Coordinates of N, CA and C in Angstrom, one line a residue:
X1 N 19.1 -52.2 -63.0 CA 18.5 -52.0 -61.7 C 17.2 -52.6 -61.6
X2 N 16.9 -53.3 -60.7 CA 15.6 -54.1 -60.4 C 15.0 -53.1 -59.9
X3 N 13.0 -53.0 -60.4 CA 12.1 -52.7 -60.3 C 11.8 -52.5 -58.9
X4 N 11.2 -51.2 -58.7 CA 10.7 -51.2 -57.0 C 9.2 -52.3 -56.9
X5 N 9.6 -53.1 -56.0 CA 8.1 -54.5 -55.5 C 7.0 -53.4 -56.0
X6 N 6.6 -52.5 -55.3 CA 5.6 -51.8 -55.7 C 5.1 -51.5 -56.9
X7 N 6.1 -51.0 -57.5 CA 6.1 -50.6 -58.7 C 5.6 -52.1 -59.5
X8 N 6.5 -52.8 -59.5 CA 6.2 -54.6 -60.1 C 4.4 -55.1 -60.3
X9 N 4.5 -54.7 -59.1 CA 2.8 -55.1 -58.3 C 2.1 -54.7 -59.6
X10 N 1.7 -53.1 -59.8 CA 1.3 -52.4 -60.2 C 1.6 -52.9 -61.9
X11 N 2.4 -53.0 -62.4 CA 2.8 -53.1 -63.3 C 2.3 -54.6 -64.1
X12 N 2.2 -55.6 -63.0 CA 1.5 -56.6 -63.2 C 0.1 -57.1 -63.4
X13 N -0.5 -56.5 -62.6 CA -2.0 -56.1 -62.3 C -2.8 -55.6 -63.8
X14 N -1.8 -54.3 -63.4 CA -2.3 -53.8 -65.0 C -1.9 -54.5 -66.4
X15 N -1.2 -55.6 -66.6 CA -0.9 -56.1 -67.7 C -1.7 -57.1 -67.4
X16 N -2.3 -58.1 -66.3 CA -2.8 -59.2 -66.4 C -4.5 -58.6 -66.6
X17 N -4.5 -57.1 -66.0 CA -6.1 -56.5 -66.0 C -6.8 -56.9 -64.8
X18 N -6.2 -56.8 -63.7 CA -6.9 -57.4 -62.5 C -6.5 -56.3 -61.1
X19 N -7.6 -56.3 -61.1 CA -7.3 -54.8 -59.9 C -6.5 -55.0 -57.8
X20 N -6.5 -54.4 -58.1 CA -5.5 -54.6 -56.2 C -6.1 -55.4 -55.3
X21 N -7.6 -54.6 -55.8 CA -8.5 -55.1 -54.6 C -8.9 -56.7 -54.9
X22 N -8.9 -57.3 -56.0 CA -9.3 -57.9 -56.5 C -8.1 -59.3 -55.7
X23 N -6.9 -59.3 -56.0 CA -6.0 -59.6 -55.9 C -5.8 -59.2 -54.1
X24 N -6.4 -58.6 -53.6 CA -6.1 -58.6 -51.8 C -7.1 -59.7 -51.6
X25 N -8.3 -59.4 -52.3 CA -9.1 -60.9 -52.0 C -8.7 -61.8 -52.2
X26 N -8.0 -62.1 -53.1 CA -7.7 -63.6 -53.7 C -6.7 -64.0 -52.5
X27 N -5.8 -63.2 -51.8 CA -5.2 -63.7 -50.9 C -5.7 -63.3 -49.0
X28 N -7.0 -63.1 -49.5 CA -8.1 -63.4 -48.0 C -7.7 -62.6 -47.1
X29 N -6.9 -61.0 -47.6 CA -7.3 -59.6 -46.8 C -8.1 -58.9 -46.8
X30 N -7.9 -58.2 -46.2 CA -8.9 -56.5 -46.9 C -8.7 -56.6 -48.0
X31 N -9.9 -55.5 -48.5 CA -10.1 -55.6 -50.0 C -8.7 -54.1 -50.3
X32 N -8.5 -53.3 -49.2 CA -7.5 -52.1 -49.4 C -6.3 -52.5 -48.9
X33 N -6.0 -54.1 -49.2 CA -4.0 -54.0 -48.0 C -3.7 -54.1 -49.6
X34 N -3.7 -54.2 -50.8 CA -2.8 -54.0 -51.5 C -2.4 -53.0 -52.0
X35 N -3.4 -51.8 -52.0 CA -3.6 -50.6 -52.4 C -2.8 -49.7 -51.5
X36 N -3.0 -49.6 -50.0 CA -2.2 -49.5 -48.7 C -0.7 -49.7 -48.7
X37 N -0.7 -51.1 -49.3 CA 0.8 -51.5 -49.7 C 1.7 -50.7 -50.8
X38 N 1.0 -50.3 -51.8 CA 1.3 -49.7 -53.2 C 1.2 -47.9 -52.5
X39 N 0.4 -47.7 -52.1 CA 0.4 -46.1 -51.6 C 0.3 -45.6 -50.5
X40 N 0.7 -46.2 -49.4 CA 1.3 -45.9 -48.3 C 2.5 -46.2 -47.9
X41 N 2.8 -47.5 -48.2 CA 3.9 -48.6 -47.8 C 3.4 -49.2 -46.9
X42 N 2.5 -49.3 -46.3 CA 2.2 -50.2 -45.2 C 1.3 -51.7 -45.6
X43 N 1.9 -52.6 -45.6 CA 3.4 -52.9 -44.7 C 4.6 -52.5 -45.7
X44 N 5.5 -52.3 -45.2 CA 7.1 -52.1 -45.9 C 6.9 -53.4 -46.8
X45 N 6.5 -54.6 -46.5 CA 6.8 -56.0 -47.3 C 6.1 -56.7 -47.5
X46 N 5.5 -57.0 -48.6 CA 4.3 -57.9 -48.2 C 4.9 -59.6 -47.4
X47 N 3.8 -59.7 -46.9 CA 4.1 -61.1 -46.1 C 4.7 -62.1 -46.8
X48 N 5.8 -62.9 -46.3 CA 6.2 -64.4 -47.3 C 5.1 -65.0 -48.3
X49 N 4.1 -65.3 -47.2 CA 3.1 -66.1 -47.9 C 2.5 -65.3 -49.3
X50 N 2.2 -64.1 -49.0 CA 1.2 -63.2 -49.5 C 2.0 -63.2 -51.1
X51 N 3.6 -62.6 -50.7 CA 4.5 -62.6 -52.3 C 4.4 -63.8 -52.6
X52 N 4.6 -65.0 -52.0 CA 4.8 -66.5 -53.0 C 3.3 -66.7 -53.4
X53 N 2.2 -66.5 -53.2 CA 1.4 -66.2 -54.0 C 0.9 -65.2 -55.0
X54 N 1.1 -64.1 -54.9 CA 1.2 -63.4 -55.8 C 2.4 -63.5 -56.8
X55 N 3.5 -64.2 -56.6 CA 4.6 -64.4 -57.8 C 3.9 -65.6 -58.5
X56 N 2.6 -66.6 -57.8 CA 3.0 -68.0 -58.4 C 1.3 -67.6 -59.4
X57 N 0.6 -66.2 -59.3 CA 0.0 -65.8 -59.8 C 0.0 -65.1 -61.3
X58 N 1.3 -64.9 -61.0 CA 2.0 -63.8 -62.1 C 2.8 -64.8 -62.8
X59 N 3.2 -65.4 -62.5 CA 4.0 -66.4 -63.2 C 5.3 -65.9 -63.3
X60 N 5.7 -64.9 -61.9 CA 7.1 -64.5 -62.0 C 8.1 -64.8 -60.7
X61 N 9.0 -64.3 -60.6 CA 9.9 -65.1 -59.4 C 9.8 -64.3 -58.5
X62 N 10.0 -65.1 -57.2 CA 9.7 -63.7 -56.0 C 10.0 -62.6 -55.3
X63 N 11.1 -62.4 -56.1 CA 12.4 -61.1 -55.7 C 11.6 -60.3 -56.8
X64 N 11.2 -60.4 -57.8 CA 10.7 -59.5 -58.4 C 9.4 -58.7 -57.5
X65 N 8.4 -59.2 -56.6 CA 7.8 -58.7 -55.7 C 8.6 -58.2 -54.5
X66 N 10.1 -58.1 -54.0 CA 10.6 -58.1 -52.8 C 11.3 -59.2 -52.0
X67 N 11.3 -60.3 -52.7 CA 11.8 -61.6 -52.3 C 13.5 -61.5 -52.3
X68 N 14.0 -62.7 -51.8 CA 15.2 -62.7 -51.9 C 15.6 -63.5 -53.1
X69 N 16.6 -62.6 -53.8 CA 17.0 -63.9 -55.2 C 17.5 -65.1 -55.1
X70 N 17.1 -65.8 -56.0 CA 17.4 -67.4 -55.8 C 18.6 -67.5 -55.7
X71 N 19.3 -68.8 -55.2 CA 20.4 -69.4 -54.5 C 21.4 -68.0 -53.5
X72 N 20.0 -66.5 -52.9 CA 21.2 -65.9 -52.4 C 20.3 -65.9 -51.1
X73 N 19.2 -66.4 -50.9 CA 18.4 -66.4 -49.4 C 19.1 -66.7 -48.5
X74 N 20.0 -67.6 -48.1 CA 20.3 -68.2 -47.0 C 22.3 -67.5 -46.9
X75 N 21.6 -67.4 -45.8 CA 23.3 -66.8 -45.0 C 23.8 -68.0 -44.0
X76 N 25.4 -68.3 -44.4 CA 26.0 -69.6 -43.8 C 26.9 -68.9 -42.4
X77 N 26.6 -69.4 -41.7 CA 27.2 -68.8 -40.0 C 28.1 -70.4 -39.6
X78 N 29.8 -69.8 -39.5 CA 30.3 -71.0 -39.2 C 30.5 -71.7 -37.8
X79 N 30.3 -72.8 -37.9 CA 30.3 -73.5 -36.3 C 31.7 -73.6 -36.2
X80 N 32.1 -73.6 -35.1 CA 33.4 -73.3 -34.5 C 33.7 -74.5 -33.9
X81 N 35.0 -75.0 -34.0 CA 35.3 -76.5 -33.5 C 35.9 -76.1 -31.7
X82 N 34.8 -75.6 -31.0 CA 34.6 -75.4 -29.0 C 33.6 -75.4 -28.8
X83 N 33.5 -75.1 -27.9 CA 32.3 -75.5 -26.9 C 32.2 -74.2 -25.8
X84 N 31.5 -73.6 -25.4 CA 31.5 -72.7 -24.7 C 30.6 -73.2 -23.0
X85 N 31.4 -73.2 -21.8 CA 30.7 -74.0 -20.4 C 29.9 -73.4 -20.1
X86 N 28.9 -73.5 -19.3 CA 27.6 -73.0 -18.8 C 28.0 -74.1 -17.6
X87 N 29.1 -74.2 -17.4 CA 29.8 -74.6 -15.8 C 30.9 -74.2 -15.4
X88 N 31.9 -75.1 -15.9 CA 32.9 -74.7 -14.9 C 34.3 -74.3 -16.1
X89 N 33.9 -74.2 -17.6 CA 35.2 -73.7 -18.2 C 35.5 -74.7 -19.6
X90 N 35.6 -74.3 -20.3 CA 36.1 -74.9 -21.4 C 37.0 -74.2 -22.1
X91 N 38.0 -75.7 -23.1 CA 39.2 -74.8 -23.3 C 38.8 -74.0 -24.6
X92 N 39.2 -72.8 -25.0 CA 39.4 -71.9 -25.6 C 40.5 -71.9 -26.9
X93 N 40.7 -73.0 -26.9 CA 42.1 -73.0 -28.1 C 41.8 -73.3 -29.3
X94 N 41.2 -73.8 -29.8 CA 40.4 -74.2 -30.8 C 39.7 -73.1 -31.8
X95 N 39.1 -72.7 -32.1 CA 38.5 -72.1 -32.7 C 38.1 -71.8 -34.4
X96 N 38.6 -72.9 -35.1 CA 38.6 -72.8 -36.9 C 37.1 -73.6 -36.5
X97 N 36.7 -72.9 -37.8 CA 35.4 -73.5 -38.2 C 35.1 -75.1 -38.5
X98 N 34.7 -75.8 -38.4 CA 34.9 -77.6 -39.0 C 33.1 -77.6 -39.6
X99 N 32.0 -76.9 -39.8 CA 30.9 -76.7 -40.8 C 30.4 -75.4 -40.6
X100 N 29.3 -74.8 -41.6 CA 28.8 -74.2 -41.3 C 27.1 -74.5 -41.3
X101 N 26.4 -73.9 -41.0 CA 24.8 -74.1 -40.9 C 24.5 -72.2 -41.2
X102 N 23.3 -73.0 -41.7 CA 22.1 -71.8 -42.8 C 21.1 -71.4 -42.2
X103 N 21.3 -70.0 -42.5 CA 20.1 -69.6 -41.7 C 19.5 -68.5 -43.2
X104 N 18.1 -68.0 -42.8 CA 17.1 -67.0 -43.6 C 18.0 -65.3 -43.2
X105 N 18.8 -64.5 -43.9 CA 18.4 -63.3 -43.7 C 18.0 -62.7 -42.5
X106 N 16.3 -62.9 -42.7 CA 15.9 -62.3 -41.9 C 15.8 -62.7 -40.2
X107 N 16.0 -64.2 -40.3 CA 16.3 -64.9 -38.9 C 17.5 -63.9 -38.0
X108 N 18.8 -63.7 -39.0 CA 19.6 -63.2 -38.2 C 18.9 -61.7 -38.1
X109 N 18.3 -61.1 -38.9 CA 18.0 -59.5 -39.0 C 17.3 -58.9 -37.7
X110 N 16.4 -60.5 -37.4 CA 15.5 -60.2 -36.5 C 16.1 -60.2 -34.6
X111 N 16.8 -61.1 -35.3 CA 17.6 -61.0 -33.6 C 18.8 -60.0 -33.6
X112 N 18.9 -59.1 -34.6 CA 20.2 -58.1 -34.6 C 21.1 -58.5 -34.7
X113 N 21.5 -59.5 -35.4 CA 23.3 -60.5 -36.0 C 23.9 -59.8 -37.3
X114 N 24.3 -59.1 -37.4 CA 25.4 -58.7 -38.8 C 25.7 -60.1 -39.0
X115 N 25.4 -61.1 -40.3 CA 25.7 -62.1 -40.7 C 27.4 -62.1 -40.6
X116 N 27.8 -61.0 -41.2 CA 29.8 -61.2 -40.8 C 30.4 -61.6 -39.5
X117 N 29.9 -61.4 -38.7 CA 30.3 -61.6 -37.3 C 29.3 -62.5 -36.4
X118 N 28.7 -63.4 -36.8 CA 27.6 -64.2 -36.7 C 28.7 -65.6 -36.4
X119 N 28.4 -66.5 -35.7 CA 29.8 -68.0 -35.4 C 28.7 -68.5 -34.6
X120 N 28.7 -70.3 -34.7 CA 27.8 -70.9 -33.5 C 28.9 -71.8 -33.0
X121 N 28.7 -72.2 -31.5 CA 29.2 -73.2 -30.5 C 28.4 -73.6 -29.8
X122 N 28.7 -74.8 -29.1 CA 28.4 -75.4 -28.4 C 28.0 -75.2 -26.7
X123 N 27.2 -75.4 -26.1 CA 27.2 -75.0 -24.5 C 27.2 -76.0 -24.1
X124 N 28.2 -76.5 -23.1 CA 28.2 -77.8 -22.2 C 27.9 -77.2 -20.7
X125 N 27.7 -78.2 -20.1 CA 27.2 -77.9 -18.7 C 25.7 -77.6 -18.4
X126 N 25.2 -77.4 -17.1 CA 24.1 -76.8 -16.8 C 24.2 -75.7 -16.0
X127 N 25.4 -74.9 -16.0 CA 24.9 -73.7 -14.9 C 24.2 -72.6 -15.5
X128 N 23.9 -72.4 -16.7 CA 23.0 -71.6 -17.2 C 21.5 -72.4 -17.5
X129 N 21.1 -73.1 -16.9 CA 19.9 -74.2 -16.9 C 19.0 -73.2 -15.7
X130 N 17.6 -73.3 -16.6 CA 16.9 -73.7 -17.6 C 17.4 -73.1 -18.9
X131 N 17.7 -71.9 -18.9 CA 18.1 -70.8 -20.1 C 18.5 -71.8 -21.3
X132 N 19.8 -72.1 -20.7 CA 20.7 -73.0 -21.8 C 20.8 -74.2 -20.9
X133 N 20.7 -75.1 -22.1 CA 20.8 -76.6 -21.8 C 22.1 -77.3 -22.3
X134 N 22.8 -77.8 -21.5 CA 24.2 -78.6 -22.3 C 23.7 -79.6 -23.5
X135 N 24.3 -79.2 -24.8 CA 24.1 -79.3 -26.0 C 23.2 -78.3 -26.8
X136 N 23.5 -77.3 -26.2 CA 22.8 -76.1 -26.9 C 23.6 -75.8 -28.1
X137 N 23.0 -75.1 -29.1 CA 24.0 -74.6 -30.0 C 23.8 -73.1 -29.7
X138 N 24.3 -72.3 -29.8 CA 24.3 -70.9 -29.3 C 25.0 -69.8 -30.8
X139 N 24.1 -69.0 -31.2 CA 24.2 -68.2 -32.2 C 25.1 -66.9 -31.6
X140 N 26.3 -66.8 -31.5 CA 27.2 -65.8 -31.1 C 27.4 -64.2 -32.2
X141 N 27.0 -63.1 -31.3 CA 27.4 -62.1 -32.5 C 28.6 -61.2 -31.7
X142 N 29.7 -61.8 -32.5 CA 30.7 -61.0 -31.9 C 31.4 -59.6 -32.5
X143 N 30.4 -59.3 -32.7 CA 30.3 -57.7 -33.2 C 29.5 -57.1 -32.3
X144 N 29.2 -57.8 -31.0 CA 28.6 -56.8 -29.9 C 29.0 -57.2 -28.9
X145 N 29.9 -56.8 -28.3 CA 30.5 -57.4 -26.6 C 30.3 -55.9 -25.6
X146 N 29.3 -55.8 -25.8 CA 28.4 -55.0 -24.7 C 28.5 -55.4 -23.9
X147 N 28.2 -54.6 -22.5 CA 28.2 -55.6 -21.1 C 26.6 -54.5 -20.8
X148 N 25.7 -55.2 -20.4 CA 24.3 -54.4 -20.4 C 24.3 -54.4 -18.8
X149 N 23.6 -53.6 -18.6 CA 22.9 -53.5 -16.7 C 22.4 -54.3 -16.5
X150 N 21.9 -54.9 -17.2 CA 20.6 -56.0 -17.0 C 21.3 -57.0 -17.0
X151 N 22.5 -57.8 -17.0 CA 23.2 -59.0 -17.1 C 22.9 -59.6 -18.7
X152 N 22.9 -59.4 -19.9 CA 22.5 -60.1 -21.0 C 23.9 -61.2 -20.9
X153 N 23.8 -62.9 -21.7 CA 24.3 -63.1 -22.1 C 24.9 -63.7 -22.9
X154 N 26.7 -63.5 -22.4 CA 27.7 -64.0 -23.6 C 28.5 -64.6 -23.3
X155 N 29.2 -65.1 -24.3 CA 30.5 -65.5 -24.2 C 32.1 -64.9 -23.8
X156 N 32.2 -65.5 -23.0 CA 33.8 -64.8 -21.9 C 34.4 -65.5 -21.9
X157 N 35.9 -64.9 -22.3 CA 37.3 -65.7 -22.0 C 37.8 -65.5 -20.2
X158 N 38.0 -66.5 -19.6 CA 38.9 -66.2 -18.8 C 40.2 -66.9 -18.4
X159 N 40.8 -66.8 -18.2 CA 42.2 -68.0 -17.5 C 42.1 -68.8 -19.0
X160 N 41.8 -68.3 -20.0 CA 42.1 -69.5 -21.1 C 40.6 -70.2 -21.7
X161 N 39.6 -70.1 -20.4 CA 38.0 -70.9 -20.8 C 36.9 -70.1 -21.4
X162 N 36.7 -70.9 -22.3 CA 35.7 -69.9 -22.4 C 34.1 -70.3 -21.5
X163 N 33.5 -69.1 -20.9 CA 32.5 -69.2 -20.5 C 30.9 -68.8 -20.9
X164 N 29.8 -69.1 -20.8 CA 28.5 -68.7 -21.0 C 27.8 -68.5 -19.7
X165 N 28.1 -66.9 -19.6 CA 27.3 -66.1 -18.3 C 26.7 -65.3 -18.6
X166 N 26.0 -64.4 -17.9 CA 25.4 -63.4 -17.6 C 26.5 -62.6 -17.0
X167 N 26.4 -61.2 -17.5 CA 28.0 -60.5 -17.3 C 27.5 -59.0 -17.0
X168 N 28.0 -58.3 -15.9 CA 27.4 -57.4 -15.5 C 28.9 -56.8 -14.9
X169 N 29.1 -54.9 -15.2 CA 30.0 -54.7 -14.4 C 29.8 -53.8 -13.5
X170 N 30.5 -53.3 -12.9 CA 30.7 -52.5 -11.7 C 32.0 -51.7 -11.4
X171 N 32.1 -50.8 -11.5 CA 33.3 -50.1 -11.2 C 34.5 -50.8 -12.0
X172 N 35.8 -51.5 -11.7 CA 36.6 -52.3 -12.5 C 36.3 -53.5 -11.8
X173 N 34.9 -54.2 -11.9 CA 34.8 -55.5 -11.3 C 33.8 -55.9 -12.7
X174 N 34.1 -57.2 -12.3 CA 33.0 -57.8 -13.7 C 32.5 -59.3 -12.9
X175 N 31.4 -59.4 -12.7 CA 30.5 -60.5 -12.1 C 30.5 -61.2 -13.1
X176 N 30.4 -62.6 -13.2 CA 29.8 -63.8 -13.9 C 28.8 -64.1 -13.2
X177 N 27.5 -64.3 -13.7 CA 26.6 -64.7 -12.9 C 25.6 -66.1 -14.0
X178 N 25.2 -67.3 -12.7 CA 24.8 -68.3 -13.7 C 23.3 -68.4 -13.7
X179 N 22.4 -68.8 -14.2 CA 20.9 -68.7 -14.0 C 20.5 -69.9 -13.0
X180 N 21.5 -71.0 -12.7 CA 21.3 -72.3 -12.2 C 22.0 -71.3 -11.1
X181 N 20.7 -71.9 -9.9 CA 21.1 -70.8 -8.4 C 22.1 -72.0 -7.5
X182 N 22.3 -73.3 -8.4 CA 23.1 -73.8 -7.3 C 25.0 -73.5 -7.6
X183 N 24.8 -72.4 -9.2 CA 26.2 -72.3 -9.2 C 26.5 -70.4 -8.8
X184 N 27.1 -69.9 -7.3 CA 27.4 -68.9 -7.2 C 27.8 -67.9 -8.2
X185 N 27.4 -66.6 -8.1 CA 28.2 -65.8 -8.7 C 29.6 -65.3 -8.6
X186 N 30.6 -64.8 -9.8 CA 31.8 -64.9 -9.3 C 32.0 -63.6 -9.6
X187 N 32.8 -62.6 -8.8 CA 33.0 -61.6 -9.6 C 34.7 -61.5 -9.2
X188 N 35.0 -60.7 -10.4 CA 36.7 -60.6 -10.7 C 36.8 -59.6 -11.4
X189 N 38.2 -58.9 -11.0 CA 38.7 -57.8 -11.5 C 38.7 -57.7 -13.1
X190 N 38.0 -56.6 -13.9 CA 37.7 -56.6 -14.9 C 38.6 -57.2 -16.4
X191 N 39.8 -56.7 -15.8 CA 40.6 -57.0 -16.9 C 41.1 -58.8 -16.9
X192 N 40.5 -59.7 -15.9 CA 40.6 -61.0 -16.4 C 40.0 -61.5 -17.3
X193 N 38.6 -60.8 -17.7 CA 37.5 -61.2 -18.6 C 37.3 -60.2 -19.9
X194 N 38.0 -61.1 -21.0 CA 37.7 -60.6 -22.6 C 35.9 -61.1 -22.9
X195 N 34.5 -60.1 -23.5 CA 33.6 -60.9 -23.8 C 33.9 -61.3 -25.4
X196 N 33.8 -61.9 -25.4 CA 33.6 -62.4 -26.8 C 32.8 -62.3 -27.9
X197 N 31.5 -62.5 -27.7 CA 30.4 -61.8 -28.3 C 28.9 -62.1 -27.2
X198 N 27.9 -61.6 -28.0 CA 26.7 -62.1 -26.9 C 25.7 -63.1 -27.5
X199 N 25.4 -63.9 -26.8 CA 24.5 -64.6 -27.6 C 23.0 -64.3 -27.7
X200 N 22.4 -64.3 -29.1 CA 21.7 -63.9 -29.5 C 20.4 -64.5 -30.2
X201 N 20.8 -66.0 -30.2 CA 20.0 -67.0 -30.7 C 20.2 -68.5 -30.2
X202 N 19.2 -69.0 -29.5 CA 19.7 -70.4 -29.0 C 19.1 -71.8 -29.9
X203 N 20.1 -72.5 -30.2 CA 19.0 -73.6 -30.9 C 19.3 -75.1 -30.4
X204 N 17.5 -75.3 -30.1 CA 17.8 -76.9 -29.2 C 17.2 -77.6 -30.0
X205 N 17.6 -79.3 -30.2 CA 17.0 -79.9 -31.1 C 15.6 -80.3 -30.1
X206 N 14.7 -80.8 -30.6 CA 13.4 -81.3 -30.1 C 14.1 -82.6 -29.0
X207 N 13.0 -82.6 -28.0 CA 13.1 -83.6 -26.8 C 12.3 -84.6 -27.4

C-alpha cells in the first residue's frame, strides 16, 4: 500500500533534515502552506507545479507526493466515426470508434466526465454558432442525459440524426433549441427524441 503524500512529505524532510517551512520557501509560498498541507489538509493536493518540484528535490517520483503513476496519467476517450449537426441532422449509423485522443484525469474530473462513458465527435454546421463552431470536436458524457431547465447541451437522436441542441422539456414536449437565432426552435413530442449524452467539453483547434 502506498504512503499517504503527507505522510511522504514528512518523512522526506526529516531524512533530508530540512524543515516545511524551509521547503514552502524554496517553492515561493508562505512560510506555513506546507505545514497547513501536512496538518490541516489544506489544500487536499499540493499544486502540479509545487509536487514536480518537490519530487525533483527529493529525488523521488511524483505519485509518491500525490501524483499520478507513470504511464497511468492519461485517460484515452474514443472518437467515434459521426458527426453530430448543429444544423439540420446527421446520420446516426455509424458509431465504432476509428481513434482515440488523451486527456489528464483531472481534465475530465473537472468537467464531471466518468472517463467510462466519456466518446468525442464531431459538430458540423453552424446553428449552434457562436457556442459550437462546425468542426468542433465535442467531449460527450453519456452517462448523463439529463434534460436541465436551463436548456444545457447534448446530443439527440431524432428520425435517425443525430443532433447538437439545447434540449428543454415540457409536459411530453421536448424543444430543440439552436443558439444561432436564424435557426427556429423546434419542439416535438417527447418520445421522438433519445438524448444521448451531454456535452461537456468543447475543443477547437486555434484560428
Amino acid at each position: 500500500m502506498s504512503q499517504d503524500p503527507r505522510e511522504a512529505l514528512m518523512r522526506l524532510a526529516s531524512e533530508r533534515g530540512v524543515s516545511l517551512a524551509a521547503l514552502s520557501a524554496m517553492l515561493g509560498r508562505n512560510v506555513a502552506y506546507l505545514q497547513q498541507f501536512v496538518g490541516r489538509g489544506s489544500p487536499k493536493r499540493l499544486a502540479e507545479e509545487d509536487r514536480r518540484a518537490l519530487a525533483a528535490f527529493f529525488g523521488v517520483e511524483e505519485r509518491v507526493l500525490g501524483g499520478a503513476a507513470a504511464g497511468a496519467a492519461l485517460v484515452e476517450v474514443p472518437w467515434l466515426a459521426l458527426s453530430a449537426a448543429a444544423g439540420a441532422g446527421a446520420d446516426a449509423a455509424d458509431e465504432r470508434p476509428i481513434r482515440v485522443e488523451r486527456f489528464a484525469p483531472e481534465t475530465l474530473a473537472a468537467a464531471g466526465i466518468a472517463p467510462r462513458t466519456a466518446s468525442i465527435i464531431m459538430a458540423r454546421g453552424d446553428s449552434m454558432a457562436p457556442t459550437i463552431l462546425d468542426g468542433d470536436r465535442l467531449v460527450v458524457d453519456r452517462g448523463d442525459r439529463r434534460i436541465a431547465r436551463t436548456g444545457a447541451i447534448v446530443v439527440a437522436r431524432r428520425d435517425g440524426d443525430l443532433l447538437v441542441k439545447r434540449v428543454t422539456a415540457r409536459g411530453d414536449t421536448i424543444t430543440l433549441a439552436s443558439d444561432n437565432p436564424a435557426y427556429p426552435p423546434l419542439t416535438v413530442p417527447g418520445l421522438e427524441v433519445e438524448v444521448i449524452g451531454r456535452v461537456k467539453l468543447l475543443l477547437r483547434a486555434p484560428a
